Short mmCIF file of C-alpha atoms in Angstrom, two decimals:
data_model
loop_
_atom_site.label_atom_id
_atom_site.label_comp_id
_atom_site.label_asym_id
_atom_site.label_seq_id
_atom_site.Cartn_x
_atom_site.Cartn_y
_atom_site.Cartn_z
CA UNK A 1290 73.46 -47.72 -36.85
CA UNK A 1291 73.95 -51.03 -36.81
CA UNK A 1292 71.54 -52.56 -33.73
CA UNK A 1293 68.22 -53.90 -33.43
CA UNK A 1294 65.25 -53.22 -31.27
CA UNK A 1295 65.95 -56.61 -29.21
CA UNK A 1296 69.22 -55.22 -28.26
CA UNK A 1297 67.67 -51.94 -27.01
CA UNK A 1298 65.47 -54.32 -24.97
CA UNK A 1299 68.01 -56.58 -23.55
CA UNK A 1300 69.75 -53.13 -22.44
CA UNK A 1301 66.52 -52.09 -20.48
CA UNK A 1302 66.35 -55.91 -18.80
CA UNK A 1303 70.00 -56.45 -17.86
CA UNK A 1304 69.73 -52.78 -16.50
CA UNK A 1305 66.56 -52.96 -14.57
CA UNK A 1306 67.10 -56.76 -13.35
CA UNK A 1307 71.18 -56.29 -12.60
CA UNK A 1308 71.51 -59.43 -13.87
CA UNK A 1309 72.17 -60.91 -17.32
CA UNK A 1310 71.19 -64.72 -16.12
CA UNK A 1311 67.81 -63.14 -15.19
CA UNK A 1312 67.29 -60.83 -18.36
CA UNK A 1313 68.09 -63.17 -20.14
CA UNK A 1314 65.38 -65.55 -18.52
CA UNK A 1315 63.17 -62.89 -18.76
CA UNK A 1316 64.27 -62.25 -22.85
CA UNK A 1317 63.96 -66.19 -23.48
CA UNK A 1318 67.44 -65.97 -24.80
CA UNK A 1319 70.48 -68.04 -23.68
CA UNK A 1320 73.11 -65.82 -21.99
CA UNK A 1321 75.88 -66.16 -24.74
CA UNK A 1322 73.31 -64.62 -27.55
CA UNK A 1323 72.53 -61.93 -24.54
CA UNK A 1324 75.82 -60.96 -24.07
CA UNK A 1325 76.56 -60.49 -27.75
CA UNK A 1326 74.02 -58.47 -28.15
CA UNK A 1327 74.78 -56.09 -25.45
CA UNK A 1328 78.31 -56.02 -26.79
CA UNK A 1329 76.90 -55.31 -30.50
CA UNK A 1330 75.16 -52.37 -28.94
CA UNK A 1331 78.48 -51.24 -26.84
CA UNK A 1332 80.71 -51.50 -30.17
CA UNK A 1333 77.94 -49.44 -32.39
CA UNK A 1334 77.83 -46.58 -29.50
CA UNK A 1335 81.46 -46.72 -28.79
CA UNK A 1336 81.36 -46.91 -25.03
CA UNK A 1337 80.76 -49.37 -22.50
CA UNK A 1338 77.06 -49.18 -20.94
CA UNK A 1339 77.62 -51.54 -17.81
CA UNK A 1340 80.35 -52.20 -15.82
CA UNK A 1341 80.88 -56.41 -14.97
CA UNK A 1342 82.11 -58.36 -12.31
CA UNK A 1343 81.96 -61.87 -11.15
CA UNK A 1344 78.94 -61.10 -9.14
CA UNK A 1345 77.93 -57.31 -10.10
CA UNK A 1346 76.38 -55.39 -13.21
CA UNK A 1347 75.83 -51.58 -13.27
CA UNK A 1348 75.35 -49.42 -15.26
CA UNK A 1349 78.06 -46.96 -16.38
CA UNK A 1350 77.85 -42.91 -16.26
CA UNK A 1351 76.88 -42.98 -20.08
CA UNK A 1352 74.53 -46.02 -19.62
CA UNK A 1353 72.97 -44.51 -16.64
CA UNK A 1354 72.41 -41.24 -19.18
CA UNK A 1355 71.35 -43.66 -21.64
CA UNK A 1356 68.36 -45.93 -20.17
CA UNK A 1357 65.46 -42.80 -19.58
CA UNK A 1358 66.20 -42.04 -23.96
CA UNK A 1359 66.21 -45.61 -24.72
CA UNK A 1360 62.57 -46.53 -22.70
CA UNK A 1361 60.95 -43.07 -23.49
CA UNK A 1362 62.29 -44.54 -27.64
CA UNK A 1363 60.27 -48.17 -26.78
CA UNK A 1364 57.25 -46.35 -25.31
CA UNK A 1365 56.98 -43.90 -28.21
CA UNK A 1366 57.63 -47.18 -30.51
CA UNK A 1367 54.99 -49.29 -29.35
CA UNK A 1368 52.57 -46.24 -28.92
CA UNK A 1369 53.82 -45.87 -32.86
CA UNK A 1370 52.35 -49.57 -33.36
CA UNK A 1371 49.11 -48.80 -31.30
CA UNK A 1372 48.55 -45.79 -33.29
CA UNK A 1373 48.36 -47.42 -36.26
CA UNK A 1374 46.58 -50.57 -35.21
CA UNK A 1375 43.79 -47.61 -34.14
CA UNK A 1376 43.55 -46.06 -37.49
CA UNK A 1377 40.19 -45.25 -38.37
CA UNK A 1378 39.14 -45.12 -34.56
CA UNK A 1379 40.04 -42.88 -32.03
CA UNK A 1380 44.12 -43.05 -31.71
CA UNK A 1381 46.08 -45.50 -29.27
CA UNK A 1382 48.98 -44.16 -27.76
CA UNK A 1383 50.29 -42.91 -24.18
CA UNK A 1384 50.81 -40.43 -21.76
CA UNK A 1385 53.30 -39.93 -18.86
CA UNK A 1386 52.72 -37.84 -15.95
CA UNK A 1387 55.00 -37.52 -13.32
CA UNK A 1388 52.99 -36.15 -10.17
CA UNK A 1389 53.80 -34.97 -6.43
CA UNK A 1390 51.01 -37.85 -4.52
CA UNK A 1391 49.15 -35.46 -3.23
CA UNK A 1392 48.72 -33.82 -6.46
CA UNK A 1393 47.67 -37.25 -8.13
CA UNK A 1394 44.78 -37.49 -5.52
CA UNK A 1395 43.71 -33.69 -6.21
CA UNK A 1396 44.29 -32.39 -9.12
CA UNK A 1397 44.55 -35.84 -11.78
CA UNK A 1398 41.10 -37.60 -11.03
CA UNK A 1399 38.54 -35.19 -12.44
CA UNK A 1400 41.02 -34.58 -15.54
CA UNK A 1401 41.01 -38.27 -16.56
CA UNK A 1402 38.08 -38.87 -16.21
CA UNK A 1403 36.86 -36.18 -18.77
CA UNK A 1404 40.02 -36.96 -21.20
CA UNK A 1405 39.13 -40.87 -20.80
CA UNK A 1406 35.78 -39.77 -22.30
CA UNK A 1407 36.33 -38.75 -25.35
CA UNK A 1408 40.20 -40.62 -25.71
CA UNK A 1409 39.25 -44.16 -24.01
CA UNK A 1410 42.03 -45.90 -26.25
CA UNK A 1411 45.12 -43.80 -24.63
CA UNK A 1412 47.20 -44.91 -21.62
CA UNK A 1413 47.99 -42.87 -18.94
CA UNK A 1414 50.97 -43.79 -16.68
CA UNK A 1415 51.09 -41.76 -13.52
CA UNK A 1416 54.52 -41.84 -12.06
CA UNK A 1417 54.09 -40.95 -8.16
CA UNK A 1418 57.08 -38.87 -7.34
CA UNK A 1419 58.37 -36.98 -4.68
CA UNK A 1420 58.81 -33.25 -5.77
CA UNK A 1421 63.10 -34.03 -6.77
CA UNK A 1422 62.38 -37.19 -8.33
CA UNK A 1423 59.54 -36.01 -10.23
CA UNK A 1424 61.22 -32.70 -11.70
CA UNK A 1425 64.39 -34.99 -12.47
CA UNK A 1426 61.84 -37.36 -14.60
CA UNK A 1427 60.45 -34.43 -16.23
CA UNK A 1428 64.29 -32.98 -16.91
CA UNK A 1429 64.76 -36.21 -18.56
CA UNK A 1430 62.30 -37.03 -20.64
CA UNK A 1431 60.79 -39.73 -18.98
CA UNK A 1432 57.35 -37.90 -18.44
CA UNK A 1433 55.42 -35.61 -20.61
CA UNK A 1434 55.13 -33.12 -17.95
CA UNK A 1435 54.19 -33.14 -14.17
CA UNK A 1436 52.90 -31.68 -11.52
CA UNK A 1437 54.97 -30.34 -8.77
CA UNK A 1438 56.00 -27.44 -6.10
CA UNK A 1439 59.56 -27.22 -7.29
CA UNK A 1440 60.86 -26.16 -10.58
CA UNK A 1441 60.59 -22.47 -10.32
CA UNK A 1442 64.51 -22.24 -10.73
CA UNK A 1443 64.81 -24.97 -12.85
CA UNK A 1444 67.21 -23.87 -16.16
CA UNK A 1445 64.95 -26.36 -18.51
CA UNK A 1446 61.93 -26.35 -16.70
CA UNK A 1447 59.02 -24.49 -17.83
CA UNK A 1448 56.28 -24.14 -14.64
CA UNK A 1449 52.87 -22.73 -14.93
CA UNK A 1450 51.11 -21.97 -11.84
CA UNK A 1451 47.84 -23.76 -10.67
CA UNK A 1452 47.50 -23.20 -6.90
CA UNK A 1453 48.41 -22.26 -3.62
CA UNK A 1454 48.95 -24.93 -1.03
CA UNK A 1455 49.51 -23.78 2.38
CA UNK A 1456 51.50 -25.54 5.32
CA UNK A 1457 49.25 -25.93 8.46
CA UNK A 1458 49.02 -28.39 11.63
CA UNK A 1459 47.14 -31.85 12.04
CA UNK A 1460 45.85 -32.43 15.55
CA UNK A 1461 43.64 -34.80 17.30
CA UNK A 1462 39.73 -33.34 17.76
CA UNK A 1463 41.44 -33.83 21.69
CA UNK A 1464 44.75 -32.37 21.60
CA UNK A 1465 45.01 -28.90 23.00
CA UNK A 1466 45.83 -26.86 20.12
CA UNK A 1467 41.97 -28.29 18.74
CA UNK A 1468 40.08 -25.89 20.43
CA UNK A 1469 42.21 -23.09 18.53
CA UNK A 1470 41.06 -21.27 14.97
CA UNK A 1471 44.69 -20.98 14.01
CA UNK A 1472 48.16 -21.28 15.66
CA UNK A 1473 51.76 -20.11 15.21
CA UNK A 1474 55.15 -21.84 14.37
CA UNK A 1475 56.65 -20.96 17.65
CA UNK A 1476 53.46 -22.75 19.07
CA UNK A 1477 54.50 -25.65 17.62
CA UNK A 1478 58.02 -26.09 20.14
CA UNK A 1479 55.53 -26.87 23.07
CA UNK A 1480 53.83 -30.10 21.54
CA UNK A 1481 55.61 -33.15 19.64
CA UNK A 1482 55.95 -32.56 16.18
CA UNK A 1483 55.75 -35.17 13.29
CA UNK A 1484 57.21 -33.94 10.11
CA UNK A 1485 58.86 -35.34 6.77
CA UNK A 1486 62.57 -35.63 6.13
CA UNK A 1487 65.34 -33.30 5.40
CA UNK A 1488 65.00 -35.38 1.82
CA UNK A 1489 61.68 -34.15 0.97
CA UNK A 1490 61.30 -31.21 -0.89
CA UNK A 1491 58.15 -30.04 1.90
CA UNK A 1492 60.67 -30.28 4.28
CA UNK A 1493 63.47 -28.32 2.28
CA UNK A 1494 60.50 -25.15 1.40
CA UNK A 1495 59.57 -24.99 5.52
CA UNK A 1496 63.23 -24.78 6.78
CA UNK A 1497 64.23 -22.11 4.21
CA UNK A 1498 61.12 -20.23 4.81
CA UNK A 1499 61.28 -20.20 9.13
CA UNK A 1500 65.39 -19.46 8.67
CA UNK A 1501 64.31 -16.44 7.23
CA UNK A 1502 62.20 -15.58 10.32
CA UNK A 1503 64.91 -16.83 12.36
CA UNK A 1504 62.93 -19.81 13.42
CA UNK A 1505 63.91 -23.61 13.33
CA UNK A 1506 61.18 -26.52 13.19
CA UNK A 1507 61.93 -28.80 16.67
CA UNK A 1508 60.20 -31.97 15.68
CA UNK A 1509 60.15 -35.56 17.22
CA UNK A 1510 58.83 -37.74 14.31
CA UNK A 1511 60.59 -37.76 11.01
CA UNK A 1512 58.86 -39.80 8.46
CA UNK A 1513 59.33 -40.40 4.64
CA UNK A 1514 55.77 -39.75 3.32
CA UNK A 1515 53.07 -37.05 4.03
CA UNK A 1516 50.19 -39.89 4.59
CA UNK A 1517 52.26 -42.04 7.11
CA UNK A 1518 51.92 -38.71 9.47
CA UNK A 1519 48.42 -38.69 9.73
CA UNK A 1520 48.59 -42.39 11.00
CA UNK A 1521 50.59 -40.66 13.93
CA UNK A 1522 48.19 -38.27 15.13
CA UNK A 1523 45.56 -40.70 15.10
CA UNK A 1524 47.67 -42.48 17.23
CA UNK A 1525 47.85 -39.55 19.82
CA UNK A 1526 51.57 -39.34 19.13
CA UNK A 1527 51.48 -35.41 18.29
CA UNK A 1528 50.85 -33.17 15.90
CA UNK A 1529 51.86 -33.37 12.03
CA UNK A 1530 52.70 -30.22 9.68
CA UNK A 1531 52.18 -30.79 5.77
CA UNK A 1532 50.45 -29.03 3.10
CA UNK A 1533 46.25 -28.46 3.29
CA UNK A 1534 46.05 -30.85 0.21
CA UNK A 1535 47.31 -33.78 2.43
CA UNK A 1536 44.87 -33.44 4.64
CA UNK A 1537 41.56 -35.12 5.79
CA UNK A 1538 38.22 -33.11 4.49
CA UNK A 1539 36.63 -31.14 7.15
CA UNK A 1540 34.23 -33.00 9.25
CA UNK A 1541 37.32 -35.94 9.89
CA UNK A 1542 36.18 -37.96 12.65
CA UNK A 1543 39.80 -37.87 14.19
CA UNK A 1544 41.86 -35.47 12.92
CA UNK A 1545 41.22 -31.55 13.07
CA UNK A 1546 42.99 -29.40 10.66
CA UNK A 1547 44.78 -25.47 11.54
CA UNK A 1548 45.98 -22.94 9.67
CA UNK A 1549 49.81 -22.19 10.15
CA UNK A 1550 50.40 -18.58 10.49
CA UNK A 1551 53.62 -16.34 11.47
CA UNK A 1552 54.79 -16.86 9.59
CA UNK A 1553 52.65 -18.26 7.04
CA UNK A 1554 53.99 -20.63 4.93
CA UNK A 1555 52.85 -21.93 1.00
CA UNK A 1556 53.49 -24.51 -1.78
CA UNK A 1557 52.80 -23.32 -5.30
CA UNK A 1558 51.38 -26.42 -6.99
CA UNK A 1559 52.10 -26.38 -10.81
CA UNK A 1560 52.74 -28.19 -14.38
CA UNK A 1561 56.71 -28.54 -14.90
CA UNK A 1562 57.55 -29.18 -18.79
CA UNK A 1563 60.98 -29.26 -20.10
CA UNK A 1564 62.01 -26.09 -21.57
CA UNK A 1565 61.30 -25.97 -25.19
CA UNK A 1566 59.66 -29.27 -25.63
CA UNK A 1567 56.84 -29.81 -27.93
CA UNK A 1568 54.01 -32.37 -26.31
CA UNK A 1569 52.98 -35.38 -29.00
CA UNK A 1570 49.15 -34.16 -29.93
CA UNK A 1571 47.74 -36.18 -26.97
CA UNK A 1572 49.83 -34.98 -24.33
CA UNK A 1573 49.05 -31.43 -25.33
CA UNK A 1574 45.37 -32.59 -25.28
CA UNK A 1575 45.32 -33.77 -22.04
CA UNK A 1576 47.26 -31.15 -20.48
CA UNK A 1577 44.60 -28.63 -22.03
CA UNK A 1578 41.65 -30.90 -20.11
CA UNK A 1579 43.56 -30.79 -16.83
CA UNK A 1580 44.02 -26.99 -16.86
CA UNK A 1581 40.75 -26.23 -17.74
CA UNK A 1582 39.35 -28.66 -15.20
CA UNK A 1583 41.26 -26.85 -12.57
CA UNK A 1584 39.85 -23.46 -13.71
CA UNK A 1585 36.60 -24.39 -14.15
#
């Protein structure tokens, strides 16, 4: 085909800036010589990747399909580069992980760290997704594989089991459910609850699993991320339900931590690969460490 690697880069910046004065900045090319590459790309694909206007650029349907293949092609290509560059050492190159956050505090630390040992040369970019967003990355191609609580039902997703995480309630050392060993969902309607949105995929596994009981969370504090709720019940403002992971260690200060029972509710925490993809050598490496990390 007839296009350079320049063009594939002026595709990334004009689509991840919106702007072709600003890629172009970025590029150090003038805008004319951006422009004609981006249409030298749209003639030797045959379809138009952004759609212009006097003050807008966006990305088409096919361009929005496009951009994950063409930066998962520059990050293989200058991994390709690093990888030679290392010959003779240990090999350069990159990984992608795209992890749940409370998964990335768990699960990745120990892993690098023993992978960093004997690899030190390889990257590892850790993309901090919530459960959809990661999956969708992994679906993609943008990550080598993640970690995540969805993906069971997935058509080209691959998941392989590494723990149960169970739902339970974050209270002040004060507050009366404290003084309790464990406490019920029904419980829950008498104090304020702070929970995540309708969005999140923690919220989306709680309110399937209590309709089937024939029970509804009643909650008073919607926020976006599992960590903001803590921040809440320090404050005295009520009582927070997320997963075990996302909570303080025992012995918190503040915060006292309950199981959730009645019923009771769980996350499976896994890897998610695409179906039928094969890892690059490093990849497969690493995801060997983490898994036997976990196990040991």
């Amino acid at each position: 085909m007839n296009f350079e690697l320049v063009d594939l880069k002026a595709f990334v910046a004009v689509a991840e800036l919106g702007s072709f004065n600003r890629a172009a900045e970025l590029l150090n090319l003038s805008q004319p010589a951006l422009s004609r590459r981006i249409q030298k790309l749209e003639d030797t694909l045959g379809v138009a990747l952004f759609e212009r206007s006097t003050r807008h650029v966006a990305l088409t349907m096919v361009g929005r399909d496009f951009i994950p293949k063409v930066r998962r092609f520059l990050d293989e290509f200058e991994s390709s580069l690093l990888g030679i560059s290392d010959l003779g050492a240990r090999s350069g190159g990159q990984i992608t992980i795209a992890s749940v956050p409370t998964a990335v505090f768990y699960f990745l630390p120990n892993a690098i760290s023993r992978f960093s040992v004997a690899f030190p040369r390889i990257r590892i970019r850790i993309l901090d997704l919530g459960a959809n967003e990661g999956l969708e990355a992994v679906a993609r191609g943008e990550a080598d594989f993640g970690i995540n609580f969805i993906g069971t039902s997935h058509p080209d997703i691959e998941f392989t089991p590494l723990a149960e995480d169970p739902f339970v309630v974050a209270c002040r050392h004060d507050h009366p459910l404290a003084s309790q060993e464990a406490a019920t969902w029904e419980e829950l309607t008498a104090h304020r609850v702070i929970t995540v949105g309708r969005t999140s995929g923690n919220r989306a596994l709680i309110d399937n699993a209590l309709a089937q009981h024939g029970l509804k969370l009643s909650w008073s504090y919607e926020i976006t991320h599992l960590a903001s709720s803590l921040g809440l019940v320090e404050a005295g403002l009520g009582v927070a339900v997320l997963p075990k992971l996302a909570t303080p260690a025992s012995g918190h200060p503040i915060i006292r931590t309950i199981p959730l029972s009645h019923p009771r509710i769980s996350r499976t925490i896994g890897v998610v690969r695409r179906h039928g993809a094969i890892l690059s050598p490093m990849a497969a490496r690493f995801l060997e460490v983490l898994l036997g990390s976990w196990k040991a």
